């Protein structure tokens, strides 16, 4: 990116505590004991709040979510069962002794439907935004986890879960994260400059964090959005290099940190940026998770046909036309939601 100006800012400091463990499912009376790797939920400090799960010790019976009394039991939740309502229930007044959420295999995780991925993101965010009083682990689906789940569902005996290798969590240290932004000055028809022209903001978060550190995969969310912002900045930098080619908008390109922490970096940028600049932002284009899938979704808080800004409606029309002209055709759907960035 070749911006006219770039600034680095620090929205938050994180102290992350995490460790991977080896989880053993001990089934009474059987000679072969299923063993599988599991990953402990992250524990971290954020803005003077202690969030995540401090607990790591597991030595308790295992049950399914339908158990009448999950207290002091490790509840084994399949990916299909996992949702925010169930998590709230299991961590509520009659809290479970712990949670083990069985995820699809890494290969299957890469091809989840949009609805399934969104459901898991909601579960992840719900867990990460609270203090969790019990141990929480994640494991990938495999032959050993299937044996455990089958036994629990058949009620063919007690199953005891024991975590080995937990030990003390290792401190990752203080991590300072930064926002970066750069802008390109437009030129109005009467020579208006940067101080008066409207602004278009192109935004993406650039880092990744997961409910368990070992599960953090950021190629799509949101490496894809970050790369798109940098490519657009490069292309418009060339376009704006000559005075005759400058558009009638100032362009600002923003990469924000801590996107997984309730968009903390974006919030910090909005708090710290001059209100006179924010008041002139006519359109914000936020790019997130655009690297995979057979469709593309544009979430907007306004109906394009009724938009008061003709350029915005024109952009939506151009996006749809471009998608239809691609080979193969890329389905594009405009979804109207309140309080969206676009």
XYZ file of C-alpha atoms in Angstrom:
342
model
C 0.000 0.000 0.000
C 1.241 3.472 -0.822
C -0.859 5.747 1.384
C -0.505 9.472 1.743
C -0.401 8.988 5.480
C -0.186 5.989 7.794
C -0.692 5.795 11.514
C -0.179 3.010 14.041
C -2.364 2.814 17.103
C -2.650 0.417 20.031
C -6.193 -0.520 21.039
C -5.510 -3.062 23.733
C -3.032 -5.243 25.535
C -3.676 -8.949 25.824
C -2.223 -11.409 28.296
C -3.053 -14.826 26.933
C -2.705 -17.983 28.998
C -3.079 -21.235 27.114
C -1.919 -24.828 26.883
C -2.740 -27.880 24.782
C -3.457 -31.121 26.594
C -3.825 -34.812 26.003
C -7.291 -35.950 27.054
C -7.964 -39.598 27.953
C -11.433 -41.140 28.035
C -11.254 -43.951 30.565
C -14.088 -46.416 30.103
C -14.591 -48.728 33.051
C -14.264 -52.416 32.370
C -12.708 -52.101 28.905
C -9.165 -53.130 28.090
C -8.749 -50.521 25.374
C -9.065 -46.945 26.531
C -9.868 -44.331 23.864
C -7.305 -41.535 23.792
C -7.427 -38.339 21.787
C -5.921 -34.878 21.693
C -7.963 -31.992 23.038
C -7.376 -28.254 23.264
C -8.058 -26.157 26.309
C -10.115 -22.987 26.064
C -8.083 -19.799 26.154
C -7.685 -17.768 29.326
C -6.747 -14.114 28.923
C -6.838 -10.632 30.396
C -8.473 -7.934 28.304
C -9.032 -4.342 29.427
C -8.636 -5.310 33.078
C -11.093 -8.185 32.751
C -10.198 -11.819 33.256
C -11.994 -13.786 30.567
C -12.067 -17.361 29.370
C -11.595 -20.461 31.515
C -9.060 -20.735 34.323
C -9.888 -24.362 34.970
C -7.925 -27.181 33.345
C -8.238 -30.197 35.645
C -10.570 -32.909 34.372
C -11.331 -36.103 36.263
C -15.047 -36.677 36.176
C -17.806 -38.697 34.598
C -18.985 -37.900 31.090
C -22.596 -37.353 29.996
C -24.520 -36.066 26.985
C -26.292 -32.669 26.996
C -29.616 -34.412 27.679
C -28.469 -35.644 31.108
C -30.884 -34.669 33.863
C -28.114 -33.518 36.207
C -24.869 -32.427 34.509
C -23.416 -31.053 37.761
C -19.865 -32.303 38.329
C -20.000 -34.055 34.960
C -18.104 -33.380 31.736
C -20.786 -32.748 29.129
C -19.760 -33.994 25.693
C -21.374 -31.792 23.034
C -21.310 -32.640 19.341
C -20.787 -29.891 16.772
C -24.357 -30.309 15.552
C -25.682 -29.770 19.089
C -23.509 -26.766 19.922
C -25.347 -23.444 19.995
C -25.408 -20.366 22.223
C -28.618 -21.381 24.019
C -27.166 -24.764 25.007
C -23.896 -23.199 26.182
C -25.831 -20.687 28.296
C -27.853 -23.521 29.792
C -24.835 -25.686 30.626
C -22.957 -22.754 32.164
C -25.998 -21.384 34.008
C -27.194 -21.858 37.563
C -26.977 -25.647 37.404
C -23.619 -25.553 35.681
C -21.994 -28.603 34.203
C -18.671 -29.718 35.620
C -17.039 -29.028 32.278
C -17.580 -29.006 28.519
C -15.982 -31.038 25.751
C -17.104 -29.824 22.325
C -16.361 -32.257 19.502
C -15.632 -30.408 16.266
C -15.692 -31.831 12.738
C -12.337 -32.956 11.360
C -10.047 -30.147 10.142
C -10.871 -31.100 6.548
C -14.609 -30.863 7.251
C -14.183 -27.587 9.147
C -12.772 -26.069 5.965
C -15.960 -26.876 4.044
C -18.647 -25.955 6.585
C -21.823 -24.365 5.308
C -22.224 -20.657 5.974
C -24.983 -21.358 8.507
C -22.883 -23.907 10.433
C -19.838 -21.640 10.458
C -21.919 -18.710 11.716
C -23.452 -20.865 14.456
C -20.023 -21.930 15.707
C -18.699 -18.364 15.562
C -21.596 -17.331 17.786
C -20.719 -20.094 20.275
C -17.052 -19.072 20.173
C -17.823 -15.405 20.789
C -20.249 -16.265 23.597
C -17.568 -18.278 25.388
C -14.763 -15.767 24.839
C -16.728 -12.820 26.207
C -17.348 -14.329 29.631
C -15.632 -15.756 32.668
C -16.153 -19.500 32.405
C -16.118 -21.229 35.806
C -15.448 -24.757 34.485
C -12.882 -26.400 32.189
C -13.745 -26.262 28.488
C -12.001 -28.373 25.852
C -12.293 -28.932 22.131
C -11.441 -32.081 20.184
C -11.662 -32.996 16.528
C -13.980 -35.789 15.481
C -12.231 -39.120 14.956
C -12.456 -42.822 15.710
C -11.759 -42.368 19.433
C -14.246 -39.565 20.009
C -16.842 -41.555 18.076
C -16.337 -44.478 20.491
C -16.877 -42.170 23.461
C -20.000 -40.524 22.018
C -21.487 -43.880 20.984
C -21.008 -45.239 24.490
C -22.592 -42.197 26.091
C -25.585 -42.286 23.755
C -26.141 -45.990 24.302
C -25.954 -45.629 28.105
C -23.924 -48.838 28.204
C -21.857 -47.900 31.219
C -20.077 -45.097 33.007
C -17.349 -43.201 31.214
C -14.686 -41.271 33.076
C -12.754 -38.453 31.431
C -9.250 -37.663 32.651
C -7.036 -34.913 31.270
C -3.322 -35.631 31.236
C -0.530 -33.161 30.629
C -2.496 -30.123 31.713
C 0.017 -28.726 34.175
C 0.261 -25.007 34.674
C -0.730 -22.770 31.799
C 2.167 -20.977 30.156
C 2.066 -17.212 29.953
C 2.252 -15.907 26.412
C 3.282 -12.493 27.642
C 2.047 -8.987 26.955
C 0.914 -8.511 23.377
C 0.494 -4.995 22.044
C -1.730 -4.841 18.974
C -2.036 -1.954 16.539
C -4.344 -0.447 13.959
C -2.943 0.869 10.702
C -4.613 3.268 8.300
C -3.652 5.198 5.222
C -5.503 7.585 2.948
C -5.583 8.829 -0.614
C -6.767 12.365 -1.313
C -9.475 12.919 -3.896
C -10.239 16.046 -5.911
C -13.632 17.674 -6.395
C -14.956 19.155 -9.662
C -14.243 22.661 -8.405
C -10.871 21.802 -6.953
C -12.138 20.857 -3.512
C -9.453 19.101 -1.509
C -9.087 16.612 1.275
C -10.625 18.805 3.982
C -14.082 18.996 2.394
C -14.608 15.955 0.165
C -16.693 12.987 1.340
C -14.832 9.858 2.425
C -15.081 6.185 1.530
C -13.599 3.825 4.141
C -12.380 0.343 3.227
C -11.913 -1.709 6.389
C -10.808 -5.172 7.489
C -9.531 -6.762 10.675
C -6.158 -8.431 10.175
C -5.504 -10.797 13.066
C -7.041 -13.986 14.344
C -7.818 -15.432 17.736
C -9.802 -18.516 18.634
C -11.601 -19.928 21.620
C -8.592 -22.274 21.887
C -5.243 -20.918 20.621
C -4.493 -24.047 18.590
C -7.744 -23.578 16.673
C -6.917 -20.083 15.422
C -6.965 -20.233 11.631
C -6.947 -16.880 9.909
C -6.530 -17.495 6.179
C -10.172 -16.732 5.502
C -11.137 -14.841 8.666
C -9.656 -12.546 8.072
C -6.539 -12.854 5.958
C -8.776 -12.722 2.890
C -10.235 -9.358 3.891
C -6.826 -7.920 4.771
C -5.358 -8.923 1.392
C -8.344 -7.399 -0.403
C -7.843 -4.074 1.414
C -4.142 -4.007 0.509
C -4.883 -4.854 -3.128
C -7.532 -2.144 -3.377
C -5.124 0.349 -1.784
C -2.445 -0.588 -4.332
C -4.821 -0.255 -7.282
C -6.337 3.056 -6.197
C -2.912 4.431 -5.333
C -1.977 4.053 -8.999
C -5.326 5.471 -10.118
C -5.034 8.513 -7.843
C -1.402 9.175 -8.791
C -2.373 11.739 -11.433
C -4.514 14.791 -10.682
C -6.770 14.081 -13.664
C -7.485 10.597 -12.360
C -8.326 11.479 -8.785
C -11.855 10.585 -7.780
C -14.317 12.845 -6.028
C -13.901 10.933 -2.777
C -11.096 10.721 -0.264
C -10.256 7.072 0.338
C -9.160 5.713 3.697
C -7.920 2.146 4.105
C -8.064 0.759 7.654
C -6.640 -2.476 9.077
C -7.807 -3.072 12.628
C -6.636 -5.464 15.335
C -8.483 -7.655 17.838
C -11.375 -8.362 15.519
C -12.225 -11.538 17.421
C -12.519 -9.551 20.652
C -15.775 -7.858 19.766
C -13.969 -5.741 17.160
C -12.008 -3.955 19.871
C -9.533 -2.452 17.402
C -12.332 -1.010 15.269
C -13.983 0.480 18.350
C -10.692 2.036 19.404
C -10.157 3.511 15.928
C -13.621 5.078 15.990
C -12.992 6.499 19.463
C -9.607 7.991 18.549
C -10.294 9.284 15.038
C -11.160 12.959 14.538
C -14.942 13.350 14.534
C -14.679 15.687 11.541
C -13.310 12.798 9.478
C -15.939 10.363 10.755
C -18.728 12.798 9.906
C -17.564 12.847 6.289
C -17.532 9.060 5.836
C -20.283 8.510 3.309
C -19.745 4.810 2.848
C -17.850 2.129 4.797
C -16.962 -1.099 3.019
C -15.966 -3.824 5.473
C -14.359 -6.961 4.038
C -14.591 -10.129 6.107
C -14.242 -13.840 5.291
C -14.374 -13.523 1.510
C -11.795 -16.205 0.717
C -13.964 -19.314 0.419
C -17.429 -20.475 -0.494
C -19.440 -20.515 -3.679
C -21.392 -17.343 -2.941
C -20.722 -13.844 -1.722
C -22.963 -11.898 0.617
C -23.169 -8.123 0.938
C -24.686 -7.128 4.285
C -26.126 -3.630 4.223
C -28.142 -1.488 6.594
C -29.866 0.209 3.649
C -31.779 -1.007 0.618
C -29.647 -0.133 -2.437
C -32.671 0.981 -4.472
C -33.671 3.476 -1.782
C -30.183 4.655 -0.894
C -29.838 8.416 -0.782
C -26.277 8.168 -2.135
C -26.449 7.303 -5.863
C -22.830 6.115 -5.878
C -23.653 3.433 -3.310
C -26.533 2.055 -5.370
C -24.267 2.151 -8.404
C -21.620 0.145 -6.530
C -24.114 -2.579 -5.592
C -25.261 -2.752 -9.198
C -21.663 -3.055 -10.419
C -20.912 -5.812 -7.912
C -23.927 -7.803 -9.035
C -23.147 -7.347 -12.729
C -19.524 -8.402 -12.206
C -20.587 -11.501 -10.280
C -22.986 -12.492 -13.078
C -20.284 -12.071 -15.719
C -17.771 -14.289 -13.923
C -17.175 -17.817 -15.156
C -18.496 -19.715 -13.369
C -21.134 -17.299 -12.186
C -20.593 -16.201 -8.580
C -23.962 -15.851 -6.827
C -24.182 -12.540 -4.996
C -26.864 -11.801 -2.450
C -27.547 -8.499 -0.751
C -28.727 -9.020 2.832
C -30.334 -6.135 4.701
C -29.383 -5.988 8.390
C -29.373 -3.226 10.943
C -26.110 -1.672 12.128
C -23.932 -3.257 9.477
C -20.645 -1.726 8.441
C -21.809 -1.595 4.811
